[in-house]
Short mmCIF file of C-alpha atoms in Angstrom, two decimals:
data_model
loop_
_atom_site.label_atom_id
_atom_site.label_comp_id
_atom_site.label_asym_id
_atom_site.label_seq_id
_atom_site.Cartn_x
_atom_site.Cartn_y
_atom_site.Cartn_z
CA MET A 1 4.15 -26.84 -12.15
CA PRO A 2 6.08 -24.95 -9.81
CA ASP A 3 3.70 -25.47 -6.73
CA CYS A 4 3.34 -29.47 -7.30
CA ASN A 5 6.71 -30.09 -6.12
CA LYS A 6 5.77 -29.41 -2.67
CA ASN A 7 3.42 -30.93 -0.49
CA PHE A 8 1.15 -28.23 1.18
CA GLU A 9 -1.06 -30.92 2.51
CA SER A 10 0.07 -30.66 5.95
CA GLU A 11 -0.83 -26.59 5.78
CA ILE A 12 -4.67 -27.49 5.30
CA LYS A 13 -6.98 -27.96 7.94
CA GLU A 14 -10.88 -28.15 7.19
CA GLY A 15 -10.14 -26.59 3.82
CA LYS A 16 -8.43 -23.44 5.54
CA ASN A 17 -4.86 -22.38 6.29
CA LEU A 18 -3.74 -23.82 9.36
CA ARG A 19 -0.87 -21.53 10.07
CA ASN A 20 0.09 -18.05 9.44
CA VAL A 21 0.64 -16.90 5.80
CA LYS A 22 3.81 -14.64 5.49
CA CYS A 23 5.94 -13.11 2.91
CA LYS A 24 8.96 -14.94 2.07
CA TYR A 25 11.26 -12.03 1.71
CA CYS A 26 10.67 -9.88 4.82
CA SER A 27 7.83 -11.83 6.59
CA SER A 28 5.21 -9.53 6.31
CA LEU A 29 1.95 -10.93 8.21
CA ILE A 30 -0.39 -11.55 4.81
CA LEU A 31 -2.92 -13.82 6.59
CA THR A 32 -3.76 -15.31 9.93
CA PRO A 33 -4.78 -18.85 10.20
CA SER A 34 -8.06 -20.01 8.92
CA THR A 35 -8.99 -17.24 6.95
CA GLY A 36 -7.86 -18.46 3.67
CA THR A 37 -9.89 -21.03 1.96
CA PHE A 38 -8.09 -23.85 -0.30
CA THR A 39 -8.57 -23.62 -3.42
CA SER A 40 -7.44 -25.33 -6.88
CA PHE A 41 -7.46 -24.33 -10.39
CA GLU A 42 -4.76 -23.04 -13.00
CA PHE A 43 -3.79 -19.52 -13.52
CA ASN A 44 -1.05 -17.89 -15.10
CA LEU A 45 1.09 -15.74 -12.68
CA PRO A 46 3.52 -12.99 -13.93
CA LEU A 47 7.04 -13.73 -12.28
CA MET A 48 8.13 -11.61 -9.84
CA LYS A 49 11.45 -11.05 -11.52
CA GLN A 50 11.23 -9.69 -15.44
CA SER A 51 14.19 -9.42 -17.57
CA LYS A 52 14.23 -5.84 -18.52
CA VAL A 53 14.31 -6.48 -22.39
CA ASN A 54 10.93 -8.12 -22.15
CA ASP A 55 8.73 -5.39 -20.79
CA SER A 56 5.35 -5.53 -22.56
CA ASN A 57 5.30 -9.56 -22.55
CA PRO A 58 5.77 -10.71 -18.90
CA ASP A 59 7.37 -14.15 -18.25
CA THR A 60 4.34 -16.09 -16.40
CA GLU A 61 4.02 -19.41 -14.99
CA ASN A 62 1.13 -21.69 -14.26
CA VAL A 63 0.15 -22.11 -10.58
CA SER A 64 -2.57 -23.57 -9.19
CA LEU A 65 -3.03 -23.94 -5.88
CA PHE A 66 -4.58 -20.65 -4.07
CA TRP A 67 -5.59 -19.39 -0.55
CA ALA A 68 -9.41 -17.86 -1.46
CA VAL A 69 -10.45 -14.86 0.40
CA ASN A 70 -13.83 -13.42 -0.07
CA GLU A 71 -13.15 -9.75 1.50
CA MET A 72 -10.29 -7.77 1.16
CA TYR A 73 -10.19 -6.67 4.43
CA THR A 74 -9.55 -10.06 5.99
CA PHE A 75 -5.85 -9.77 4.79
CA GLN A 76 -3.40 -8.31 7.38
CA ASN A 77 -1.21 -6.51 5.29
CA VAL A 78 -1.46 -6.85 1.18
CA GLY A 79 -0.86 -4.38 -1.58
CA PHE A 80 -3.23 -4.37 -4.56
CA SER A 81 -1.48 -3.09 -8.21
CA ASN A 82 -3.09 -1.21 -10.69
CA THR A 83 -5.75 -2.98 -12.89
CA VAL A 84 -4.78 -5.52 -15.59
CA GLY A 85 -7.73 -6.58 -17.45
CA ASP A 86 -10.04 -7.94 -14.95
CA ASN A 87 -7.28 -8.61 -12.41
CA LYS A 88 -5.09 -6.66 -9.92
CA TYR A 89 -2.03 -8.50 -8.54
CA LEU A 90 -1.50 -8.88 -4.79
CA THR A 91 1.55 -7.78 -3.32
CA CYS A 92 3.36 -7.90 0.01
CA ALA A 93 2.47 -4.59 1.57
CA ASP A 94 5.73 -4.04 3.23
CA CYS A 95 8.50 -4.74 0.42
CA GLU A 96 6.23 -5.22 -2.62
CA ALA A 97 7.57 -8.64 -3.55
CA GLY A 98 5.02 -9.96 -5.78
CA PRO A 99 2.72 -10.88 -7.53
CA ILE A 100 1.83 -13.09 -4.45
CA GLY A 101 -1.31 -13.67 -6.40
CA PHE A 102 -4.36 -11.82 -7.48
CA HIS A 103 -7.51 -10.22 -7.14
CA ASP A 104 -10.46 -11.18 -9.30
CA ILE A 105 -12.43 -7.81 -9.49
CA PRO A 106 -15.76 -9.10 -11.02
CA SER A 107 -15.96 -11.31 -8.06
CA LYS A 108 -14.05 -9.30 -5.58
CA LYS A 109 -12.21 -12.32 -4.71
CA SER A 110 -8.76 -12.44 -4.00
CA TYR A 111 -6.44 -15.40 -4.38
CA VAL A 112 -2.99 -16.13 -2.63
CA ALA A 113 -0.71 -18.88 -4.56
CA LEU A 114 0.68 -21.14 -1.86
CA SER A 115 3.94 -21.29 -3.80
CA ARG A 116 4.69 -17.53 -3.52
CA VAL A 117 4.43 -17.43 0.38
CA GLN A 118 5.35 -18.58 3.56
CA HIS A 119 3.69 -20.84 6.15
CA VAL A 120 4.92 -20.09 9.67
CA MET B 1 -21.35 -14.83 6.50
CA ALA B 2 -17.76 -14.37 8.17
CA LYS B 3 -17.24 -12.14 11.14
CA LYS B 4 -15.84 -9.12 10.55
CA THR B 5 -12.23 -9.29 11.18
CA TYR B 6 -11.67 -5.80 12.18
CA ASP B 7 -13.15 -2.72 13.89
CA LEU B 8 -12.75 0.26 12.06
CA LEU B 9 -11.44 1.49 8.34
CA PHE B 10 -9.67 4.27 7.89
CA LYS B 11 -8.76 5.88 4.35
CA LEU B 12 -5.39 7.44 4.18
CA LEU B 13 -3.57 9.55 1.31
CA LEU B 14 -0.08 9.71 0.57
CA ILE B 15 0.69 13.40 -0.95
CA GLY B 16 3.46 15.56 -2.17
CA ASP B 17 5.76 16.25 -5.16
CA SER B 18 7.23 13.80 -7.25
CA GLY B 19 10.28 12.17 -6.09
CA VAL B 20 9.83 12.92 -2.41
CA GLY B 21 9.44 9.12 -1.68
CA LYS B 22 5.98 8.52 -1.27
CA THR B 23 6.22 5.52 -3.13
CA CYS B 24 9.25 4.26 -1.18
CA ILE B 25 7.75 4.98 1.89
CA LEU B 26 6.33 1.59 1.38
CA PHE B 27 8.97 0.04 -1.18
CA ARG B 28 11.99 -2.28 -0.30
CA PHE B 29 11.88 -5.07 -2.40
CA SER B 30 14.04 -3.51 -5.51
CA ASP B 31 15.11 -3.91 -8.85
CA ASP B 32 18.82 -4.74 -10.12
CA ALA B 33 20.58 -3.78 -13.01
CA PHE B 34 19.29 -6.96 -15.52
CA THR B 35 15.83 -7.53 -13.86
CA THR B 36 12.61 -5.41 -13.14
CA THR B 37 10.03 -6.60 -10.75
CA PHE B 38 6.81 -7.05 -12.33
CA ILE B 39 4.99 -5.07 -9.58
CA SER B 40 7.12 -2.24 -9.93
CA THR B 41 6.39 -1.95 -13.61
CA ILE B 42 2.76 -1.91 -13.11
CA GLY B 43 2.32 0.22 -9.94
CA ILE B 44 0.61 -0.43 -6.51
CA ASP B 45 -2.88 1.03 -6.82
CA PHE B 46 -3.34 0.82 -2.93
CA LYS B 47 -2.54 -1.19 0.08
CA ILE B 48 -4.28 -2.50 3.40
CA LYS B 49 -2.30 -2.64 6.51
CA THR B 50 -3.43 -3.83 9.72
CA VAL B 51 -2.86 -2.04 13.25
CA GLU B 52 -3.83 -2.35 16.62
CA LEU B 53 -4.60 0.79 18.76
CA GLY B 54 -6.61 1.15 22.06
CA GLY B 55 -7.49 -2.33 21.93
CA LYS B 56 -9.22 -2.15 18.16
CA LYS B 57 -7.94 -3.63 15.21
CA ILE B 58 -7.83 -1.06 12.56
CA LYS B 59 -7.53 -1.63 8.76
CA LEU B 60 -5.76 1.07 6.86
CA GLN B 61 -6.24 1.56 3.50
CA ILE B 62 -3.52 3.25 1.79
CA TRP B 63 -3.65 5.22 -1.38
CA ASP B 64 -0.63 6.94 -3.60
CA THR B 65 -1.15 9.45 -5.94
CA ALA B 66 0.82 7.48 -8.18
CA GLY B 67 2.32 10.26 -10.13
CA GLN B 68 -0.87 12.05 -10.83
CA GLU B 69 0.44 15.00 -8.95
CA ARG B 70 2.49 15.88 -11.94
CA PHE B 71 -0.42 16.55 -13.75
CA HIS B 72 -2.44 18.53 -11.08
CA THR B 73 -5.10 16.19 -11.28
CA ILE B 74 -5.29 15.83 -7.75
CA THR B 75 -9.16 17.09 -7.27
CA THR B 76 -12.20 16.22 -5.13
CA SER B 77 -12.65 12.57 -6.54
CA TYR B 78 -9.38 11.57 -5.25
CA TYR B 79 -9.98 13.01 -1.42
CA ARG B 80 -13.66 11.81 -1.29
CA GLY B 81 -13.67 9.62 2.00
CA ALA B 82 -10.02 9.92 2.76
CA MET B 83 -9.97 10.34 6.78
CA GLY B 84 -6.35 11.00 7.26
CA ILE B 85 -3.45 12.57 4.58
CA MET B 86 0.29 11.94 4.78
CA LEU B 87 1.89 15.00 3.63
CA VAL B 88 5.40 14.07 2.48
CA TYR B 89 8.42 16.31 1.34
CA ASP B 90 11.80 15.60 0.62
CA ILE B 91 14.46 16.94 3.39
CA THR B 92 17.33 17.28 0.41
CA ASN B 93 14.68 19.00 -2.04
CA GLU B 94 13.63 22.72 -0.96
CA LYS B 95 11.19 22.89 -3.72
CA SER B 96 9.20 20.00 -2.43
CA PHE B 97 9.24 21.55 1.25
CA GLU B 98 7.90 25.06 -0.23
CA ASN B 99 4.96 22.64 -2.11
CA ILE B 100 3.59 21.40 1.16
CA VAL B 101 1.93 24.95 1.40
CA LYS B 102 0.72 24.51 -1.88
CA TRP B 103 -0.49 20.76 -1.15
CA LEU B 104 -2.28 22.14 2.20
CA ARG B 105 -4.10 24.69 0.01
CA ASN B 106 -5.14 21.78 -2.35
CA ILE B 107 -6.04 19.65 0.71
CA ASP B 108 -8.48 22.72 1.91
CA GLU B 109 -10.37 23.26 -1.43
CA HIS B 110 -10.86 19.68 -2.07
CA ALA B 111 -10.83 17.34 1.13
CA ASN B 112 -13.37 17.06 3.79
CA GLU B 113 -12.60 19.87 6.09
CA ASP B 114 -11.87 17.30 9.13
CA VAL B 115 -9.73 15.22 7.69
CA GLU B 116 -6.69 14.23 10.03
CA LYS B 117 -3.07 15.64 8.46
CA MET B 118 0.23 14.50 9.25
CA ILE B 119 3.30 16.40 7.53
CA LEU B 120 6.31 13.95 6.89
CA GLY B 121 9.87 15.23 6.17
CA ASN B 122 11.21 12.11 4.54
CA LYS B 123 14.89 10.63 3.41
CA CYS B 124 16.34 11.78 6.88
CA ASP B 125 18.98 8.85 6.07
CA MET B 126 20.41 11.08 3.73
CA SER B 127 21.78 14.01 6.33
CA ASP B 128 24.64 14.94 4.22
CA LYS B 129 22.07 16.41 1.47
CA ARG B 130 20.09 17.91 3.85
CA THR B 131 18.73 21.28 2.62
CA VAL B 132 15.69 21.76 4.73
CA SER B 133 16.31 21.93 8.53
CA LYS B 134 14.03 20.13 11.34
CA GLU B 135 13.15 23.11 12.49
CA ARG B 136 11.62 24.19 9.64
CA GLY B 137 9.32 21.48 9.04
CA GLU B 138 8.51 21.87 12.98
CA THR B 139 7.38 25.16 12.18
CA ILE B 140 5.56 24.95 9.07
CA ALA B 141 3.42 21.71 11.14
CA ARG B 142 3.21 24.44 14.09
CA GLU B 143 1.67 27.37 11.86
CA HIS B 144 -1.17 24.68 10.45
CA GLY B 145 -1.73 22.98 13.64
CA ILE B 146 -0.68 19.72 12.16
CA ARG B 147 1.60 16.76 13.13
CA PHE B 148 5.10 16.40 11.87
CA MET B 149 7.69 13.67 11.84
CA GLU B 150 11.01 13.16 9.96
CA THR B 151 11.15 9.49 8.23
CA SER B 152 13.35 7.60 6.33
CA ALA B 153 11.56 5.04 4.30
CA LYS B 154 14.77 3.70 3.03
CA ALA B 155 16.39 3.11 6.58
CA ASN B 156 12.95 1.91 7.92
CA ILE B 157 12.98 5.32 10.59
CA ASN B 158 9.33 6.11 11.97
CA ILE B 159 7.43 5.09 9.29
CA GLU B 160 5.28 2.53 11.04
CA ARG B 161 5.09 5.18 13.73
CA ALA B 162 3.95 7.80 11.52
CA PHE B 163 0.94 5.73 10.23
CA SER B 164 -0.10 4.52 13.93
CA GLU B 165 -0.13 8.12 15.18
CA LEU B 166 -2.06 9.02 12.27
CA ALA B 167 -4.33 6.50 12.93
CA GLY B 168 -4.53 7.46 16.34
CA ALA B 169 -5.36 10.89 15.54
CA ILE B 170 -8.35 9.57 13.44
CA LEU B 171 -9.87 7.17 16.52
CA GLU B 172 -9.60 9.60 18.73
CA LYS B 173 -11.97 11.83 16.39
CA THR B 174 -14.28 9.17 15.15
CA ALA B 175 -14.30 7.43 18.88
CA GLY B 176 -18.04 6.81 19.50
CA ARG B 177 -18.99 6.88 15.87
CA GLU B 178 -19.83 3.79 14.08
CA PRO B 179 -17.53 2.99 11.22
CA GLY B 180 -18.85 3.97 7.63
CA ASP B 181 -19.41 1.07 5.08
CA PRO B 182 -16.46 1.36 3.21
CA ALA B 183 -17.75 -0.95 0.29
CA ASP B 184 -18.30 1.92 -2.11
CA ARG B 185 -14.71 3.28 -2.12
CA VAL B 186 -12.44 0.36 -3.01
CA TYR B 187 -11.63 1.49 -6.45
CA VAL B 188 -10.86 4.99 -7.66
CA ASP B 189 -11.31 4.46 -11.90
CA ARG B 190 -7.36 4.50 -12.44
CA ARG B 191 -7.10 2.41 -15.19
CA GLN B 192 -3.53 0.89 -15.81
CA GLN B 193 -0.91 3.60 -16.33
CA PRO B 194 2.69 2.79 -17.22
CA SER B 195 4.69 3.39 -14.25
CA THR B 196 8.08 5.43 -14.78
CA THR B 197 8.82 6.15 -11.14
CA LYS B 198 10.93 3.60 -10.09
CA SER B 199 13.57 3.17 -7.20
CA CYS B 200 12.97 6.83 -6.07
CA CYS B 201 15.23 6.34 -2.77
CA ASN B 202 18.21 6.66 -5.13
#
C-alpha cells in the first residue's frame, strides 16, 4: 500500500491532524489543524492520472489512512465530483488535482487520504 | 457536536454558454497527451471555498452548470437557494456575450429576485483574439445595474477578487439576517453524467 511507506504518526495529535492539510500541487488549504479525525480502513481510490485507453475501468490503488471529516463545511477549500455509486470524490478546489479522498453519501462523511495531500 | 467552523454559507452559481471557461474558472491541473485526470473524466459537482470578509468566515458553495446549458435545462430547481450568480462570457466569442442578455432573462424568470449577480468577461489573457471590448461589457453591466469584471482563469487574473466581491455584496444584503440552514440544499440530483468538456482554456 502506498501509504504504508511513510510514517504519518508524527502528524497525529490526540487523534486529529496536527498540521494544516494542503494540496500537494498548488498548496491550496484543505483542512486547518485538528479538524480531521485519523481513521484507518481500506479503500480502492482511483489514481489521479489515468491512461487514455482505459476510460471505463480506472486504475486504482488501495489506500488505508484517512482524515475523516463529519461535516463538509469543515473544509477550507475542496471540490466534490459528480456521484459515482455511493460516493463523490474529493479534489483540490483550486487546481482540481484528485481524487484526494472521497465522500460517502449515505453517512455524509468525507475521507481525505493522507498519502494524497501534504502536511505543513 | 463540533462547533461551527464558519459564520455564513453562500450558495453561488456559475452560468454562461458552453466553452466560455466556467469550468476553467477553477481549473488548472490539466490533462496531457497520454493521460487524462480521473477527475476531469467524472466532472466536478460543486466546490466549497472559504473567504474572510469583514471579520466573518464565509463558506462559498459554488456550482457549475456542468454542460446543462447546452440542453436549456437550467430551470427553477437549479437556481433554488442561490444567493449569487456569476454570469460568464468569453471576450473572444461574440455570441457568448450576446447571450448574456438571454441568461439575464432566464435568471429573472427562475431565480430568486434578490439574487446578487456579477458579469465576468473571461479569457482576458487572450487580447489578440478579443472581439468584445471591455466597454461593451461595462455598458451591459451598467444597464442592468450589475457588477462587472474581466477575468482570466488561465492566468489567474481577478478570479479570487471576483468571488470576494460577489460574496461581499451578498454579505451587505444579508447583514443582520441569520444564516439559513443549508442542509437541505447539498445535492441537486444530477446523477453521473459523462463529462465531455475538457481543457476549455485552449
